[in-house]
Structure formats: structure tokens, C-alpha cells
XYZ file of C-alpha atoms in Angstrom:
551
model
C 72.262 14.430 -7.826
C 71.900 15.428 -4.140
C 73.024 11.781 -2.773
C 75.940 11.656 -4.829
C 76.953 15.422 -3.838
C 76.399 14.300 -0.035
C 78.799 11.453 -0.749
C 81.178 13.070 -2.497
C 81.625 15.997 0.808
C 81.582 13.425 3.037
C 84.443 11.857 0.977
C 82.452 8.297 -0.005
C 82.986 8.240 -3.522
C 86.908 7.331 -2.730
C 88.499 4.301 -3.426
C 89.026 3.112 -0.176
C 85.144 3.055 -0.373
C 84.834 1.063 -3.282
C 84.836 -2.244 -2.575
C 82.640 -2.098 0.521
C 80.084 -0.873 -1.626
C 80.606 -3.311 -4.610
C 80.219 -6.002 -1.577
C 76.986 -4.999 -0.683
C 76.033 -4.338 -4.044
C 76.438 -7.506 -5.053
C 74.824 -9.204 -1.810
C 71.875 -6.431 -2.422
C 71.388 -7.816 -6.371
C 71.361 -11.574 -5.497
C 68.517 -10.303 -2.774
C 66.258 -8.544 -4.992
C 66.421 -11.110 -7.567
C 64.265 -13.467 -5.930
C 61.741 -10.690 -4.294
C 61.794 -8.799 -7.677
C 60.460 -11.884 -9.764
C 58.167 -12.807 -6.970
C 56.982 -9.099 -6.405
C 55.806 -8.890 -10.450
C 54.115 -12.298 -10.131
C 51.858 -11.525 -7.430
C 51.128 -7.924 -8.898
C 49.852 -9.701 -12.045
C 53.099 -9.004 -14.298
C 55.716 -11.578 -15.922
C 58.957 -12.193 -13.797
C 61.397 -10.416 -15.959
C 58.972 -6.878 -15.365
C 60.339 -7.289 -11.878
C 63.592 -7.248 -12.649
C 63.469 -4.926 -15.418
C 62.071 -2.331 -12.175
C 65.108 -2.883 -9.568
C 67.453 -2.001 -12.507
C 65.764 0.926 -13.825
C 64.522 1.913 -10.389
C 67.731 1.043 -8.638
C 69.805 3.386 -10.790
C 67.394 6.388 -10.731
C 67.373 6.046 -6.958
C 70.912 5.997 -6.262
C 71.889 8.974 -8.500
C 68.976 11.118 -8.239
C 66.828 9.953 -4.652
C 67.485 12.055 -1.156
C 69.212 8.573 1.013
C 72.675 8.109 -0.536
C 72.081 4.473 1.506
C 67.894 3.713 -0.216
C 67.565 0.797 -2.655
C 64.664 0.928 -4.454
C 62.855 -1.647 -6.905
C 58.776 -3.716 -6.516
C 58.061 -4.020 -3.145
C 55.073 -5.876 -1.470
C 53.697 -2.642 0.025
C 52.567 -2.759 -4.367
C 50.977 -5.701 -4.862
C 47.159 -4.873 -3.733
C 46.814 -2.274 -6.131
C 49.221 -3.147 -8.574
C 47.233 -6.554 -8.920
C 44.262 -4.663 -9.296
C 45.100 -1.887 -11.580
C 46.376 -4.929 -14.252
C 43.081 -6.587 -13.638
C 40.903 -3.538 -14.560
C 43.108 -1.761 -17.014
C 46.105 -4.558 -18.457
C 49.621 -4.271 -17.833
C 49.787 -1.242 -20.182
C 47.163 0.557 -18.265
C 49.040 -0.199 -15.331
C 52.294 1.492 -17.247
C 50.270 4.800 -17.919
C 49.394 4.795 -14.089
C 52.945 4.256 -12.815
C 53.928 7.115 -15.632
C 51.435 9.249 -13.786
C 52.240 8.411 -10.248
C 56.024 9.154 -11.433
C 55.042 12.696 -12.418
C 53.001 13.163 -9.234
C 56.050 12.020 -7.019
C 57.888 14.672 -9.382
C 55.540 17.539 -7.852
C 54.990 16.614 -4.622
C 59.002 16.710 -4.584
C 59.334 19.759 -6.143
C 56.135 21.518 -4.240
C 58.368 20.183 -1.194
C 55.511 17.929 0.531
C 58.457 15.273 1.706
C 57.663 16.230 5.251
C 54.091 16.501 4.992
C 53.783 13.090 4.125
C 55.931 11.987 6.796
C 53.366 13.217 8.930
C 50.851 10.404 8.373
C 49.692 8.689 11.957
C 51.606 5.611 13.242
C 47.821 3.460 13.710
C 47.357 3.798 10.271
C 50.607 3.197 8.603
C 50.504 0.264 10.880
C 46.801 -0.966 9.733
C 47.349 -0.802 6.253
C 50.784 -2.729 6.274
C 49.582 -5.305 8.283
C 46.777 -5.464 5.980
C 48.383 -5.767 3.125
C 50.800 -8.656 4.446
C 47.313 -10.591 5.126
C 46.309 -9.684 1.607
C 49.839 -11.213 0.487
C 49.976 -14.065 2.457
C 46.004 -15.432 1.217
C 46.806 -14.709 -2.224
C 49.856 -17.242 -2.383
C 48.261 -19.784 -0.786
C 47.301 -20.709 -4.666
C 50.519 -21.097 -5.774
C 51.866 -22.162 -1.893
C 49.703 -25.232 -2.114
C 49.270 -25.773 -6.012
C 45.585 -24.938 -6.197
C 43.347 -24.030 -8.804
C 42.408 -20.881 -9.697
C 39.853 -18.956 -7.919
C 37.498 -16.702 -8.994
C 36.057 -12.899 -6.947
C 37.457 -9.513 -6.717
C 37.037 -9.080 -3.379
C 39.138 -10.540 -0.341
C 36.494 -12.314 1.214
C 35.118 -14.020 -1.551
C 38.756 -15.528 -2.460
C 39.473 -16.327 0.813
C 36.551 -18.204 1.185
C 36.872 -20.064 -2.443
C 40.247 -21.049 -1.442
C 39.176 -22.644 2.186
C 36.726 -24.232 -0.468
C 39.611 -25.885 -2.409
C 42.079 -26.444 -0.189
C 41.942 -30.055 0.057
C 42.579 -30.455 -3.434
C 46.069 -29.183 -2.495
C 48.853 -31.024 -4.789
C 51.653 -32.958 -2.588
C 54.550 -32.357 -4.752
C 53.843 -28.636 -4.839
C 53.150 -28.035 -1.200
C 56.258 -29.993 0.170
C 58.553 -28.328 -2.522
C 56.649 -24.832 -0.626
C 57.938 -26.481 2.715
C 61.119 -27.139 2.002
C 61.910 -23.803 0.356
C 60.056 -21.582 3.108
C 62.586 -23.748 5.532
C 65.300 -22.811 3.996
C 64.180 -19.405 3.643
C 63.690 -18.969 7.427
C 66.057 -20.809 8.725
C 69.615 -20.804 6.154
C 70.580 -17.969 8.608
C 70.712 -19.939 11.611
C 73.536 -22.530 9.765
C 76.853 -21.173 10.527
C 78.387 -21.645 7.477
C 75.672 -20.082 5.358
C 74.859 -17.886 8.112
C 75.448 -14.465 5.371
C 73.768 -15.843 2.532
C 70.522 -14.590 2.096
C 67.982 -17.057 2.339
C 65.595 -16.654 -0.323
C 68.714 -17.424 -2.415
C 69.246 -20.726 -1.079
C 65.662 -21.451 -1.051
C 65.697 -20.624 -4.840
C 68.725 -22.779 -6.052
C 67.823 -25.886 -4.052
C 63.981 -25.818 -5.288
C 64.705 -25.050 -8.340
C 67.676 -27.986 -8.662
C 64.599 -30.155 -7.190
C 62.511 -29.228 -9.409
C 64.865 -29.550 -12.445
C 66.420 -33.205 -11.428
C 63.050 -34.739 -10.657
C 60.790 -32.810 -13.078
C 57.241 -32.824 -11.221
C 54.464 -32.879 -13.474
C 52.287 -31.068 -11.025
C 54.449 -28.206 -10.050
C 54.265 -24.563 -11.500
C 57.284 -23.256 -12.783
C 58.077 -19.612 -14.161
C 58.949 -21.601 -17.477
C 55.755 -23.282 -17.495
C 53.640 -20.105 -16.823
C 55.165 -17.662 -18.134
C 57.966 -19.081 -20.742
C 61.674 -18.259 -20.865
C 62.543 -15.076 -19.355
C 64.434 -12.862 -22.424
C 68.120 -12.497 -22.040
C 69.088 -9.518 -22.508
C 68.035 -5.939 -21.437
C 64.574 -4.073 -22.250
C 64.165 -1.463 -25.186
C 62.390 1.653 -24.718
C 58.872 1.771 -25.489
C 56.258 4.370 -25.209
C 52.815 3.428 -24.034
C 49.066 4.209 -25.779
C 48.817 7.194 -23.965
C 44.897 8.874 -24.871
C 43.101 10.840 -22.881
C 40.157 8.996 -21.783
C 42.855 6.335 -20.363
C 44.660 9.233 -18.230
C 41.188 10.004 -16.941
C 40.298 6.333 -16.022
C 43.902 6.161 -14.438
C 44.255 9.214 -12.496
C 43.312 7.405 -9.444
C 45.328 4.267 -9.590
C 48.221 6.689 -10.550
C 47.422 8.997 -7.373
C 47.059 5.995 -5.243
C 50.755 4.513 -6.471
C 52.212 7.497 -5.755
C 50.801 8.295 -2.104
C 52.281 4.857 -1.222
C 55.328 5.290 -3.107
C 55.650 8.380 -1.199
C 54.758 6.844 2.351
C 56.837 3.770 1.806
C 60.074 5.781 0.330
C 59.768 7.907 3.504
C 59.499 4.786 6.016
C 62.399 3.948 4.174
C 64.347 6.057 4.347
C 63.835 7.001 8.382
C 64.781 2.921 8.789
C 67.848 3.765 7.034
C 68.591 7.076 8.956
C 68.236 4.864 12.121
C 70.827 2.432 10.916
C 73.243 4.448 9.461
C 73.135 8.007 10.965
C 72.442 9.527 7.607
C 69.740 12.442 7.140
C 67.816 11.950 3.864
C 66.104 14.738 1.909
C 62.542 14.188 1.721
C 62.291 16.304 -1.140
C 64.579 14.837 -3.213
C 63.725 11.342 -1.956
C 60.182 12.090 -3.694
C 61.644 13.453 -6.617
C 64.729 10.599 -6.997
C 61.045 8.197 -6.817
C 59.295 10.269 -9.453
C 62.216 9.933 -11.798
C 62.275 6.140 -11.308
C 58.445 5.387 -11.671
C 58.885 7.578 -15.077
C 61.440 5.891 -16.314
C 60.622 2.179 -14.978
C 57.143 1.635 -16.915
C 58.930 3.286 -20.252
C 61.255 0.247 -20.018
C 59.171 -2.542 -19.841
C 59.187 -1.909 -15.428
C 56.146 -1.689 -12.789
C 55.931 0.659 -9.885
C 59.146 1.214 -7.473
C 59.583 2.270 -4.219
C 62.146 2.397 -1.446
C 62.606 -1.309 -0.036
C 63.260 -1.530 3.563
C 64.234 -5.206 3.620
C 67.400 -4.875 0.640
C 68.298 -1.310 2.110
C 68.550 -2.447 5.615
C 70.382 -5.671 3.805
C 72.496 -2.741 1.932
C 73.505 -1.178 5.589
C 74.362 -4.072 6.842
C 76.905 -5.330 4.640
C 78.821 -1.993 4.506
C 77.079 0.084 2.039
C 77.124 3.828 2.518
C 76.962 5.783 -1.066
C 74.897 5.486 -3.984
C 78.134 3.071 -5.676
C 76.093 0.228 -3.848
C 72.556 0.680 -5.261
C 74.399 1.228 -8.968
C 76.058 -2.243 -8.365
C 72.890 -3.531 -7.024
C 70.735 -2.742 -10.049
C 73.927 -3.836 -12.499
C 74.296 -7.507 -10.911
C 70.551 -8.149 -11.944
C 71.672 -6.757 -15.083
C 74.265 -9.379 -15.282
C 71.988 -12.250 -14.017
C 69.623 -11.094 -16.985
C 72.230 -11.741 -19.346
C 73.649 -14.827 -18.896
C 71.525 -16.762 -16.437
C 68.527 -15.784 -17.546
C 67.497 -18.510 -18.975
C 68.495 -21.205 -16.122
C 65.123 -19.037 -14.424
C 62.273 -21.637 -16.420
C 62.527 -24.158 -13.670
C 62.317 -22.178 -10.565
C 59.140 -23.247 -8.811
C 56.374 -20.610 -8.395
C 55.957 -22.647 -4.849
C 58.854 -21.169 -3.546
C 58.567 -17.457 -4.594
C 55.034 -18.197 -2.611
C 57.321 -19.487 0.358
C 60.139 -16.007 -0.250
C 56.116 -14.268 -0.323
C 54.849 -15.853 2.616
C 57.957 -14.318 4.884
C 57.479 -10.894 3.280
C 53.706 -10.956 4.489
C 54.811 -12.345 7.764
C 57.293 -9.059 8.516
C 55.346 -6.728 6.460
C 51.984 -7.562 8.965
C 54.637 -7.194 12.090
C 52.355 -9.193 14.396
C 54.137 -8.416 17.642
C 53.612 -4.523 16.971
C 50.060 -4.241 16.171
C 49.500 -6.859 19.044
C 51.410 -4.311 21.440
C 49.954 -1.002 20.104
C 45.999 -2.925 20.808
C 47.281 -3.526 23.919
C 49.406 -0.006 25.368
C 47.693 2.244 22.379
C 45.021 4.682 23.585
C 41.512 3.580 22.601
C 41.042 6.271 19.879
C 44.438 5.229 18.324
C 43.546 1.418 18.659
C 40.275 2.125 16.708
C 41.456 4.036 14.098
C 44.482 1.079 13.182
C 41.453 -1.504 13.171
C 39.489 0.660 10.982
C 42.402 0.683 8.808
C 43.201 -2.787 8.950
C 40.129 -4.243 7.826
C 39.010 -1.699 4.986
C 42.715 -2.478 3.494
C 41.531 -6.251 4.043
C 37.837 -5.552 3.424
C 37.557 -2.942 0.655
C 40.438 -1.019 -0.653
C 43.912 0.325 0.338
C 42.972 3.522 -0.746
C 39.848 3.789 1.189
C 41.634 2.567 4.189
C 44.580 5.333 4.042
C 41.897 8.160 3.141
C 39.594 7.141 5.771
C 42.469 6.498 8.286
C 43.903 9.590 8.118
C 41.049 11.274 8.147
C 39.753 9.757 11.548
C 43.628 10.188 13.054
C 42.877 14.147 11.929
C 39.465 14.221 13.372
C 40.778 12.373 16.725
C 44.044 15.057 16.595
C 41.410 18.142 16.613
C 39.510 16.671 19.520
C 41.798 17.036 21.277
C 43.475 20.184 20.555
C 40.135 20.698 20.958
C 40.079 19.965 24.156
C 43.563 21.255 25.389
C 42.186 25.444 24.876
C 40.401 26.167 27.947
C 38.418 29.388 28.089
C 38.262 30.671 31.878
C 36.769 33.488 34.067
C 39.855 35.063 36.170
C 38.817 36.490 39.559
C 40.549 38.221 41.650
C 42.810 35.405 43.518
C 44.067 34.447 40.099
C 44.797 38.260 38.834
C 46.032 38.529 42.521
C 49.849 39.831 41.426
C 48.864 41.607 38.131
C 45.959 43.848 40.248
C 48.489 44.410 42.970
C 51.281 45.600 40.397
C 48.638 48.354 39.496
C 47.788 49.204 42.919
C 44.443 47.483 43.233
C 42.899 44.903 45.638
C 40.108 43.369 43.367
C 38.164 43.657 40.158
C 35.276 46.170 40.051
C 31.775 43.862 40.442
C 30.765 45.191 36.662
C 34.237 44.167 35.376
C 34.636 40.341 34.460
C 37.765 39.072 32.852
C 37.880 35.492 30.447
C 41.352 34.076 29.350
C 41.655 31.772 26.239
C 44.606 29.335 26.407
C 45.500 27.555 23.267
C 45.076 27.690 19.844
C 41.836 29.114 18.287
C 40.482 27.505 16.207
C 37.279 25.988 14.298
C 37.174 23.158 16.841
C 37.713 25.152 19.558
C 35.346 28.067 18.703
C 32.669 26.135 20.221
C 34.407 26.054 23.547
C 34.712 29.852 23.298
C 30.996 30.484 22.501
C 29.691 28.257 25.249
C 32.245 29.443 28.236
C 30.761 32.787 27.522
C 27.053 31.861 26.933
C 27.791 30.670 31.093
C 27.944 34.162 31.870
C 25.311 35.532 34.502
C 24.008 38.368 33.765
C 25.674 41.289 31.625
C 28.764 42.910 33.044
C 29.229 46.423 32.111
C 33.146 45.232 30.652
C 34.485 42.018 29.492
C 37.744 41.853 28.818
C 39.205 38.732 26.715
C 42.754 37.799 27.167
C 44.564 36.215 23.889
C 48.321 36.372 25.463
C 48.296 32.586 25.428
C 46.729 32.125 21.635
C 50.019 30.923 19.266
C 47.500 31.083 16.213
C 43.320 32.097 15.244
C 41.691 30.975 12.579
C 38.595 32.548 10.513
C 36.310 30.468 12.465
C 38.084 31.522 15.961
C 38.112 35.148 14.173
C 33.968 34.635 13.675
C 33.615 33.276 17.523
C 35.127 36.873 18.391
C 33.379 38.755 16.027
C 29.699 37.144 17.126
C 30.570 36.946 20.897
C 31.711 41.321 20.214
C 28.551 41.864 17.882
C 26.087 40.508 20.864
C 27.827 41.475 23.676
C 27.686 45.065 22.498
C 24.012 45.020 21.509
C 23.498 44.374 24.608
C 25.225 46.673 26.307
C 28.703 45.189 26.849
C 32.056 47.091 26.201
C 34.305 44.658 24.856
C 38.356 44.858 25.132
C 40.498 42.333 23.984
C 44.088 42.036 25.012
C 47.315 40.742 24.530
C 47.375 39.634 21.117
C 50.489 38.618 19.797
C 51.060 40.529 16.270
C 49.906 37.434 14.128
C 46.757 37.270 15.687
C 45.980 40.784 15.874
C 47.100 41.191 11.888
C 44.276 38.771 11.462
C 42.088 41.047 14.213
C 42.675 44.160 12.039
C 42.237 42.508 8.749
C 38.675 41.056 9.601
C 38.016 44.426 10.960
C 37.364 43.875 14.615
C 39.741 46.514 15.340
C 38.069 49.065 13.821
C 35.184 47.926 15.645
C 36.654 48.311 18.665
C 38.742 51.157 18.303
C 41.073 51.690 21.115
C 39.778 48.736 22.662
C 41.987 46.537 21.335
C 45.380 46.955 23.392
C 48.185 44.956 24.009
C 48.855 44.217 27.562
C 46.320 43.468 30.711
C 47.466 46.580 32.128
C 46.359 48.988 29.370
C 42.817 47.069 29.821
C 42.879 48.053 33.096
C 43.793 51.753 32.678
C 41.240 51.850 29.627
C 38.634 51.398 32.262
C 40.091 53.842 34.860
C 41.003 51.374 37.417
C 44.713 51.668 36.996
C 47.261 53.729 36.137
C 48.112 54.292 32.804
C 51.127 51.989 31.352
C 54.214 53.655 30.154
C 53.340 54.667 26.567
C 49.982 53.563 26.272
């Protein structure tokens, strides 16, 4: 109940409030009732499954997600793996995973990863949603154009089928496509219908087309999929067995990570526009609670949608009474217009698809992050562009994030510099102790950044460039934030040879977490009173300087 707690103290929930919120509510519903129907389609679901999720998932979200402002329901950012889960496993299978991914969300909330998550690179975020909108956009061109069915699993094979069959496109169909992905790009620009959203329009006037003239060759949801039920969903448990949780446990994991991502983007977006701060935490678990619930009631996966709560924002929405009313309007289309739904042309929720892909692929930004990105950065969104395209979403993200992590230690890597200090450089610190210059069989190395496993190589190497054997080393850590066991295995080696060879080793500086981790992998005790924590103490260890002040 965190949103509705952060409403109430900021005084939301009172009636002045109301009816700005019932406003956008409303606009919000009539929204999502085209995008949910078309959303369910393209994952491989009937229309009504759609709509069955922005109610379910629209309520959970409100009352129990982390953005008092977030309206949740299907989203695009689903449809890959959605489409594919219900081809491998059937729409109940697809239930069980959702059911999963909801408990996941549930944990990562509760195990307070809602930050981690957000920390996911920008490249591949951007890769894999511009991916996916090319996955969207091919995969309507069936029901765009009025083409037969294709056959493959895999992206190139039915984007090649389809170039195959394209000419056999059907007239009626693709000008009916035309005319409703007109309307939905340019109602907006009319100033009279400037605020009414445009998938709306595009709906009524195809499907009064479609109804008055009664083409033969045009799809319908009536003649696909039959009369959508008036009326709301019952509860209904799925076949839940083992050996299906173990097939599913992927799919599930996979829902939930982009649940998860998307939710956050989400969420940010609607920080940005309405100078809220959303709990992470509770934005996973508000998502948990609505992919539990969604599949029990006849619902597919949810997820924040950027698109209906930016819409939300915009029309004066600012507490959780918006996304109730949202979710409730759909429950009131359900009821009584259900079943005016049979002649709305599957053309034209390919059109409302094909301007989802468009600003879900956001052309301009990957075209100016190729451009201005650094080359590592540029690679890795590629990368994660085509496997999303080219093999799997899952894939993509795992590999993506893995080369942004492996690009990110390169160069930390690369940022802790390991450096013999002579003289000129210890100038002031010698002179505060009286001294002129470093004894010839006294060299001193400084390590500058965090140590660790990447940068242990650095270490070993700056002091395998060591000329001969000095009679003392000292190594400064006053500039390490953080070690870890490999940095802590550098030291140990680099001590262990050094002093078979002859080479008293003092390390200095230390701040206390590092030398905690010193003492507890025993290279204090190694090196006894060698281990001190200022330059000066070094110094005096050797008898070259006066001894500090309680040394």
C-alpha cells in the first residue's frame, strides 16, 4: 500500500483530486483497450486475455506498486517471449510461467534488488527494445497485409517466407491497414480531435467500415477468435505439476527480468514527468502481485506501460484513483460493449502494432548513440540488437550485460595505475621528515584505484619491471577505496617472492576496510610490524626518519 500511503501524505486522495484522476482514468481505459486486445493477439492469446490483464494488473499496480502515477497491463516489450512460451508450452503453460515470474518479482522486491536492476547498461536496454519493435513490426505484416500464414520459428525464416508471399497481399485488407494506421498517426494533428487518442479513432472508423461494407477477405476478432464474453473472468487455478514448473522456470525467469527492467524504465519516465520518486522495491513487488494474480484470472504477463502512464501524466493523473478508474472503464467496456468488438478488423490492431514497434525501436536514438556512442558501447547495443532479432531476447540481455560488465572492468581496469615514486614526487612528504631523497636500496610503488581481480594483473606486472632487488619496498594503499581476494592474492604472491628473495616488504596506508581484509588473510601476521598506517611510520620503520607521534 506504499503508493496509496504516499498519496494520502501528500494529500491526493482528496476530493478536490478526484475528478482529475477519474479524467485520466477514463482517457487511460479507452487507451489500453485497443493496445490490450492487440498486445494478447500478437502474444498468441484471445483478445479478451488482454483485457482481462490491464484490469487485474491495473488494480494490483495502483494499490500495491512503488509509482502512485504507473499503469500497468500487456505491453509490447511481451510479445517475443510471450508468443513463444504459448507456442512451446499453450496458453496454460504460459499461465504457470507468468505465476512464476509473479513470485520471482515478489523476491527480487522483497530481497530489495529494485536498484540493482536499474543498473542494467543504456546499449543494451536500447538493443533489445529496438529489437523487439523489429520483431513486432515483421510479425504484423500478416495480418497488416492479409497474408497467409507462415511457417518457422525463427525470425529469419519468417521474414523471408513473408517477402515470399507478399504479393499475394489482399486489397481490402491492406487499405482498411492504411486507413486505420492514418488515423492512428495523424487524428492528433486535427484540432478538434486533437485529445482523442488515436488508436481509438482508428478502431471505431475501421471497424464501422468493416461492419457497413462487410469484406469477405478481411480478418476480424469475430471471425478469428468469436465473440469476446461479456462479463468479467472467474478464478481458475492452473495444472500446476512439477515437471511443468521445471520446463517453465526459464520462461518464468525471463518474464520477470523484463517485467522488472520495463517496470523500472517506467517508472524513471514517470519520475521525469511528474517529479515523483518511485520505490523500486515496492514497484517489483506491486508487479509480482499483479503477474500472480493476472494468469489466475484468465490474464497474461503485465508490466509497467510507458505509453498509457505517460498518457496518465498528461491528462492530470497523480494518485493511484487514476489507474483504479483505468482498469474499471475496461471493466465497463467488457460489460456492455463487449460484444460490438466481433467486427473490429485485425488490420488495424496491426496498424495500432505497427506505431508501437515504430516508438518502441526509437530509430533516432540508436541512430545517435552509433554515431556519438564510444565504440565499445556501440558494439555491445549491436550485439544486442541482432541476437534479440537473430536468436533470443534472453540470450541477447544475458549476453549484453555481460559484455557491458566485461567492457566496465576494462576499464576500471585500466583507471588503477601502479607507480614507482622517486624522490621529486615524495619531494614534500621526505622534506616534512627532514630528508632530501630516498636511500638507493629503498624503492617506493603507489597503487591508485580499486584492487581488484582485473587489476591484479596490473599490480603483478608493474612490479615484475623492477630492476634488480631493493633491500625495501614499500607499497602504498592510501588511494585503494576497496581489495578483493584476488587483489589480496596479488599482495600475498608479490610479499611471498619478494621476501624469498631477500626483500623486506612494508605496506602502508591502508584504510581500515582494506587492512580488516589484510589481517584476515593473514598478511599481517606475516608482516608483523610492517604493516603501518601512514608513509611516515614506513619511513621511521627503516630508520630514515623520525619516529611519528605514537607510532
Amino acid at each position: 500500500m506504499f503508493v496509496l500511503l504516499e498519496a494520502k501524505r501528500a494529500g491526493l486522495l482528496g476530493r478536490r483530486h478526484w475528478l482529475p484522476n477519474i479524467v485520466a482514468g477514463l482517457i487511460v481505459g479507452v487507451v489500453a483497450l485497443p493496445l490490450a486486445m492487440a498486445f494478447a493477439i500478437a502474444s498468441g492469446v484471445k483478445p479478451e486475455q488482454g483485457l482481462y490483464t490491464a484490469i487485474v494488473a491495473g488494480i494490483a499496480v495502483s494499490l500495491f506498486g512503488g509509482s502512485r502515477v504507473q499503469i500497468a497491463g500487456p505491453t509490447g516489450a511481451f510479445i517475443v517471449i510471450l508468443a513463444g512460451i504459448v507456442a512451446d508450452h499453450g496458453v496454460e503453460g504460459l499461465q504457470i510461467a507468468t505465476l512464476m515470474a509473479g513470485i520471482i518479482l515478489l523476491l527480487f522486491g522483497i530481497a530489495r534488488m529494485g536498484a540493482v536492476i536499474r543498473f542494467i547498461p543504456a546499449p543494451v536496454i536500447v538493443g533489445f527494445t529496438a529489437g523487439i519493435g523489429v520483431i513486432i513490426w515483421v510479425g504484423q505484416w500478416k495480418d497488416f497485409f492479409g497474408l497467409p500464414a507462415v511457417q518457422g520459428r525463427h525470425f529469419h525464416e519468417k521474414l523471408w517466407q513473408l517477402l515470399q508471399v507478399l504479393p499475394q497481399f489482399d486489397w481490402a485488407t491492406t487499405a482498411l491497414a492504411l486507413v486505420s494506421l492514418a488515423l492512428v498517426l495523424f487524428t492528433s494533428r486535427v484540432p478538434r480531435l486533437a485529445r482523442v487518442p488515436g488508436p481509438l479513432v482508428a478502431l471505431v472508423v475501421a471497424t464501422l467500415i468493416q461492419a457497413a461494407f462487410g469484406f469477405e477477405s478481411v480478418a476480424t476478432i469475430g471471425s478469428t477468435f468469436g465473440e469476446i464474453p461479456r462479463g468479467l473472468p472467474s478464478f481458475q487455478w492452473p495444472q500446476v505439476t512439477m515437471t511443468r514448473l521445471v520446463e517453465l522456470i526459464g520462461p518464468a525467469f525471463a518474464i520477470a527480468m523484463l517485467g522488472a527492467i520495463e517496470s523500472m524504465l517506467s517508472a524513471v519516465v514517470a519520475d521525469g514527468m511528474a517529479g515523483t520518486r518511485h520505490n523500486s522495491n515496492q514497484e517489483l513487488i506491486g508487479q509480482g502481485i499483479a503477474n500472480v494474480l493476472a494468469p489466475l484470472f484468465g490474464g497474461i504477463a503485465a508490466t509497467g506501460a510507458i505509453a498509457r502512464t505517460a498518457t496518465n501524466i498528461r491528462n492530470g493523473g497523480n494518485s493511484p484513483i487514476a489507474g483504479v478508474v483505468h482498469a474499471l472503464t475496461l471493466v465497463l467496456i467488457l460489460l456492455f460493449l463487449a460484444p460490438l468488438a466481433a467486427s473490429i478488423p485485425l488490420a488495424t490492431l496491426a496498424a495500432i502494432l505497427f506505431v508501437v514497434a515504430w516508438n518502441m525501436s526509437e530509430l533516432r536514438h540508436v541512430v545517435k548513440m552509433i554515431k556519438r556512442a564510444p565504440r565499445a558501447d556501440v558494439f555491445i547495443l549491436l550485439t544486442t540488437f541482432c541476437l534479440t532479432v537473430f536468436a533470443d531476447l534472453v540470450v541477447a540481455v544475458n549476453i549484453g550485460v555481460v559484455l557491458a560488465m566485461l567492457h566496465f572492468m576494462r576499464r576500471m581496469a585500466e583507471s588503477v595505475v601502479v607507480r614507482p615514486q622517486d624522490a621529486g614526487s615524495l619531494k614534500r612528504e621526505l622534506q616534512h621528515e627532514g630528508l632530501e631523497e630516498l636511500p638507493s636500496n629503498v624503492l617506493v610503488y603507489s597503487v591508485d584505484g580499486p584492487f581488484f581481480f582485473a587489476a591484479a594483473d596490473a599490480f603483478q606486472r608493474a612490479l615484475g619491471n623492477i630492476h634488480g632487488d631493493p633491500e625495501i619496498l614499500i607499497i602504498r594503499l592510501g588511494h585503494v577505496p576497496f581489495i578483493d581476494a584476488t587483489g589480496l592474492q596479488a599482495i600475498e604472491a608479490a610479499v611471498s617472492s619478494l621476501q624469498q628473495r631477500g626483500v623486506r616488504v612494508i605496506v602502508a596506508e591502508a584504510n581500515p576496510k582494506v587492512y580488516g581484509k589484510l589481517r584476515k588473510m593473514g598478511l599481517t601476521d606475516r608482516l608483523g610490524d610492517d604493516v603501518v598506517p601512514t608513509l611516515a611510520q614506513a619511513l621511521a620503520r627503516i630508520g630514515i626518519a623520525r619516529p611519528a607521534s605514537g607510532a
